[in-house]
mmCIF file of C-alpha atoms in Angstrom:
data_model
loop_
_atom_site.group_PDB
_atom_site.id
_atom_site.type_symbol
_atom_site.label_atom_id
_atom_site.label_comp_id
_atom_site.label_asym_id
_atom_site.label_seq_id
_atom_site.Cartn_x
_atom_site.Cartn_y
_atom_site.Cartn_z
ATOM 1 C CA MET A 1 21.667 -4.119 -0.264
ATOM 2 C CA ALA A 2 20.458 -0.993 1.255
ATOM 3 C CA ARG A 3 17.980 1.425 -0.039
ATOM 4 C CA LYS A 4 18.524 4.741 -0.673
ATOM 5 C CA PRO A 5 16.672 7.231 1.690
ATOM 6 C CA LEU A 6 14.103 9.217 0.073
ATOM 7 C CA ASN A 7 14.820 13.184 -0.242
ATOM 8 C CA ARG A 8 11.353 14.217 0.729
ATOM 9 C CA LYS A 9 12.207 18.071 0.751
ATOM 10 C CA ALA A 10 13.010 17.479 -3.225
ATOM 11 C CA LEU A 11 10.224 15.261 -3.764
ATOM 12 C CA ARG A 12 7.402 17.829 -2.126
ATOM 13 C CA ALA A 13 9.333 20.971 -3.891
ATOM 14 C CA GLU A 14 8.910 18.782 -7.423
ATOM 15 C CA ALA A 15 5.058 18.191 -6.214
ATOM 16 C CA GLU A 16 4.384 21.478 -5.747
ATOM 17 C CA ALA A 17 5.920 22.842 -9.029
ATOM 18 C CA ALA A 18 4.081 20.311 -10.897
ATOM 19 C CA GLU A 19 0.977 21.592 -9.177
ATOM 20 C CA LYS A 20 1.496 24.963 -9.778
ATOM 21 C CA ILE A 21 2.081 24.142 -13.507
ATOM 22 C CA LYS A 22 -1.726 22.554 -13.474
ATOM 23 C CA GLN A 23 -2.824 25.598 -12.010
ATOM 24 C CA ARG A 24 -1.194 28.272 -14.713
ATOM 25 C CA LYS A 25 -2.290 26.129 -17.413
ATOM 26 C CA LYS A 26 -5.985 25.754 -16.222
ATOM 27 C CA ALA A 27 -6.075 29.282 -15.707
ATOM 28 C CA GLU A 28 -4.450 29.906 -19.232
ATOM 29 C CA LYS A 29 -7.501 27.829 -20.792
ATOM 30 C CA GLU A 30 -10.307 29.826 -18.416
ATOM 31 C CA ALA A 31 -8.516 32.798 -20.023
ATOM 32 C CA GLU A 32 -8.890 31.335 -23.565
ATOM 33 C CA VAL A 33 -12.449 30.342 -23.097
ATOM 34 C CA GLU A 34 -13.277 33.959 -21.724
ATOM 35 C CA GLU A 35 -11.249 35.538 -24.990
ATOM 36 C CA ASP A 36 -13.179 33.431 -27.309
ATOM 37 C CA GLU A 37 -16.364 34.421 -25.544
ATOM 38 C CA ASP A 38 -15.712 38.080 -26.024
ATOM 39 C CA GLU A 39 -14.762 37.665 -29.709
ATOM 40 C CA GLU A 40 -17.909 36.024 -30.418
ATOM 41 C CA GLU A 41 -19.548 38.839 -28.854
ATOM 42 C CA ASP A 42 -17.381 41.141 -30.602
ATOM 43 C CA ASP A 43 -18.429 39.649 -34.096
ATOM 44 C CA ASP A 44 -21.670 39.576 -32.944
ATOM 45 C CA GLN A 45 -21.934 43.618 -32.657
ATOM 46 C CA ASP A 46 -19.860 44.146 -35.870
ATOM 47 C CA ASP A 47 -22.268 41.980 -37.764
ATOM 48 C CA GLN A 48 -24.998 44.428 -36.522
ATOM 49 C CA ASP A 49 -23.109 47.629 -37.369
ATOM 50 C CA ASP A 50 -22.204 46.049 -40.783
ATOM 51 C CA ASP A 51 -25.732 45.488 -41.120
ATOM 52 C CA ASP A 52 -26.827 49.193 -39.906
ATOM 53 C CA ALA A 53 -23.888 50.542 -42.441
ATOM 54 C CA GLU A 54 -25.468 48.574 -45.327
ATOM 55 C CA ASP A 55 -28.799 49.908 -44.713
ATOM 56 C CA ASP A 56 -27.457 53.869 -44.584
ATOM 57 C CA LEU A 57 -25.870 53.245 -47.604
ATOM 58 C CA ASP A 58 -28.723 51.871 -49.252
ATOM 59 C CA ASP A 59 -31.054 54.831 -47.980
ATOM 60 C CA ASP A 60 -28.211 57.367 -49.049
ATOM 61 C CA VAL A 61 -28.235 57.920 -53.015
ATOM 62 C CA SER A 62 -24.937 58.510 -53.654
ATOM 63 C CA GLU A 63 -23.279 60.189 -57.094
ATOM 64 C CA ASP A 64 -20.349 57.495 -57.674
ATOM 65 C CA SER A 65 -22.303 54.201 -58.111
ATOM 66 C CA GLU A 66 -18.931 52.440 -58.612
ATOM 67 C CA ASP A 67 -17.733 53.656 -55.014
ATOM 68 C CA ASP A 68 -20.997 51.956 -53.705
ATOM 69 C CA SER A 69 -20.322 48.855 -55.362
ATOM 70 C CA GLU A 70 -16.891 48.525 -53.932
ATOM 71 C CA ASP A 71 -17.758 48.892 -50.742
ATOM 72 C CA GLU A 72 -20.628 46.329 -50.671
ATOM 73 C CA SER A 73 -18.937 43.854 -52.562
ATOM 74 C CA GLY A 74 -15.274 44.590 -51.460
ATOM 75 C CA SER A 75 -12.671 42.118 -49.847
ATOM 76 C CA ASP A 76 -14.279 40.452 -46.545
ATOM 77 C CA SER A 77 -11.070 41.125 -44.858
ATOM 78 C CA GLU A 78 -11.415 44.822 -44.107
ATOM 79 C CA ASP A 79 -14.523 46.639 -42.339
ATOM 80 C CA GLU A 80 -16.417 48.814 -43.946
ATOM 81 C CA GLU A 81 -16.566 51.720 -41.670
ATOM 82 C CA GLY A 82 -12.923 51.902 -40.404
ATOM 83 C CA GLY A 83 -10.826 49.789 -43.073
ATOM 84 C CA ARG A 84 -9.366 47.596 -40.099
ATOM 85 C CA PRO A 85 -9.349 43.750 -41.115
ATOM 86 C CA ARG A 86 -12.553 41.668 -40.007
ATOM 87 C CA LYS A 87 -11.613 39.528 -37.067
ATOM 88 C CA LYS A 88 -12.047 35.974 -38.877
ATOM 89 C CA LYS A 89 -14.476 33.716 -36.550
ATOM 90 C CA LYS A 90 -12.400 31.160 -34.783
ATOM 91 C CA ALA A 91 -13.703 27.172 -34.480
ATOM 92 C CA LYS A 92 -15.705 26.842 -31.224
ATOM 93 C CA ALA A 93 -13.629 25.390 -28.809
ATOM 94 C CA ALA A 94 -14.846 22.998 -26.699
ATOM 95 C CA LYS A 95 -16.244 24.504 -23.889
ATOM 96 C CA VAL A 96 -14.888 23.264 -20.160
ATOM 97 C CA ALA A 97 -17.680 22.289 -18.204
ATOM 98 C CA LYS A 98 -17.106 24.633 -14.884
ATOM 99 C CA VAL A 99 -17.799 22.602 -11.901
ATOM 100 C CA LYS A 100 -20.334 24.013 -9.395
ATOM 101 C CA LYS A 101 -19.672 24.431 -5.836
ATOM 102 C CA PRO A 102 -21.932 22.638 -3.387
ATOM 103 C CA LYS A 103 -24.611 24.969 -1.934
ATOM 104 C CA ALA A 104 -24.413 25.315 1.777
ATOM 105 C CA LYS A 105 -27.416 23.150 3.933
ATOM 106 C CA THR A 106 -29.265 25.951 5.335
ATOM 107 C CA GLY A 107 -31.422 23.778 7.544
ATOM 108 C CA LYS A 108 -31.000 22.926 10.959
ATOM 109 C CA SER A 109 -28.970 20.275 11.667
ATOM 110 C CA LYS A 110 -30.245 16.969 13.779
ATOM 111 C CA LYS A 111 -28.674 17.043 16.944
ATOM 112 C CA ALA A 112 -26.735 13.583 17.421
ATOM 113 C CA ALA A 113 -29.335 10.958 19.354
ATOM 114 C CA ARG A 114 -27.727 10.174 22.889
ATOM 115 C CA MET A 115 -26.428 6.675 23.035
ATOM 116 C CA ARG A 116 -25.845 4.497 26.146
ATOM 117 C CA ALA A 117 -23.174 1.405 26.889
ATOM 118 C CA ILE A 118 -24.767 -1.894 27.609
ATOM 119 C CA TRP A 119 -23.411 -5.449 27.627
ATOM 120 C CA VAL A 120 -24.553 -7.866 25.541
ATOM 121 C CA VAL A 121 -24.417 -11.759 25.802
ATOM 122 C CA LEU A 122 -23.429 -13.270 22.341
ATOM 123 C CA SER A 123 -23.500 -16.854 21.080
ATOM 124 C CA ASN A 124 -20.600 -17.928 18.991
ATOM 125 C CA ASN A 125 -22.808 -16.801 15.564
ATOM 126 C CA ALA A 126 -22.951 -13.463 17.104
ATOM 127 C CA THR A 127 -26.524 -13.982 17.563
ATOM 128 C CA LYS A 128 -27.568 -11.893 20.372
ATOM 129 C CA VAL A 129 -28.874 -13.746 23.726
ATOM 130 C CA ALA A 130 -29.424 -11.165 26.489
ATOM 131 C CA SER A 131 -28.359 -7.769 27.548
ATOM 132 C CA TYR A 132 -27.704 -5.758 30.434
ATOM 133 C CA ASP A 133 -27.125 -2.323 31.446
ATOM 134 C CA TYR A 134 -23.848 -1.075 31.913
ATOM 135 C CA PRO A 135 -22.940 -1.536 35.612
ATOM 136 C CA LYS A 136 -24.291 -5.005 35.682
ATOM 137 C CA GLU A 137 -21.248 -6.698 33.762
ATOM 138 C CA LYS A 138 -20.509 -8.860 36.207
ATOM 139 C CA GLU A 139 -24.102 -10.496 35.707
ATOM 140 C CA ALA A 140 -23.514 -10.545 31.796
ATOM 141 C CA LEU A 141 -20.483 -12.333 32.621
ATOM 142 C CA ASP A 142 -22.557 -14.878 34.596
ATOM 143 C CA HIS A 143 -24.945 -15.560 32.225
ATOM 144 C CA ALA A 144 -22.331 -16.365 29.466
ATOM 145 C CA ALA A 145 -20.145 -18.319 31.778
ATOM 146 C CA ARG A 146 -23.578 -20.724 32.629
ATOM 147 C CA LEU A 147 -24.518 -20.880 28.916
ATOM 148 C CA MET A 148 -21.114 -22.257 27.992
ATOM 149 C CA SER A 149 -21.348 -24.786 30.849
ATOM 150 C CA GLU A 150 -24.885 -26.095 30.117
ATOM 151 C CA LYS A 151 -25.114 -26.029 26.133
ATOM 152 C CA LYS A 152 -21.436 -26.287 25.597
ATOM 153 C CA GLN A 153 -21.270 -23.839 22.962
ATOM 154 C CA VAL A 154 -19.106 -20.752 22.822
ATOM 155 C CA HIS A 155 -20.532 -17.456 24.057
ATOM 156 C CA PHE A 156 -19.244 -14.242 25.004
ATOM 157 C CA VAL A 157 -19.678 -10.507 26.142
ATOM 158 C CA GLN A 158 -19.703 -7.723 24.287
ATOM 159 C CA LEU A 159 -19.818 -3.831 25.349
ATOM 160 C CA VAL A 160 -22.091 -2.067 22.327
ATOM 161 C CA LYS A 161 -23.780 1.362 22.389
ATOM 162 C CA GLU A 162 -27.135 1.803 21.034
ATOM 163 C CA GLU A 163 -29.220 4.956 20.652
ATOM 164 C CA MET A 164 -31.246 5.756 24.081
ATOM 165 C CA PRO A 165 -35.345 5.756 23.615
ATOM 166 C CA ASP A 166 -36.619 9.049 23.342
ATOM 167 C CA GLN A 167 -38.239 10.369 26.505
ATOM 168 C CA GLY A 168 -40.764 13.029 26.365
#
């Protein structure tokens, strides 16, 4: 039974749509966190303004003591100055940890070490027996053949890159 070919354009469109939805939700959450922080700051300012207003009321002696008692003990839902409803403090939402971007490295980068190619004669268990410079490949092959015939064990030649020794 033949399998149905995948519609890659449709799959790509679905994936992009899902990614956009994720980004939109993330932006909304960030906006909510910012609004909550702003509201907390506004509430703190309102509380300070209320304290200042109460101090002013205590300092001023008014003729109508009933009006003062109503202002001070009035409903908590109204602000004393403007008669507007107070904002109720919301329960603090769990703050989302912001991802820190890695800092760019400012130091000098190390220069890549110079490498050289050599031929290495290895035994069957990959232990190094001998090494030859790159132009001496024939000598390395001869050495491996000689060891195979003398010791009756497998030896092979492999090209290896190693770091050049520092000069100067």
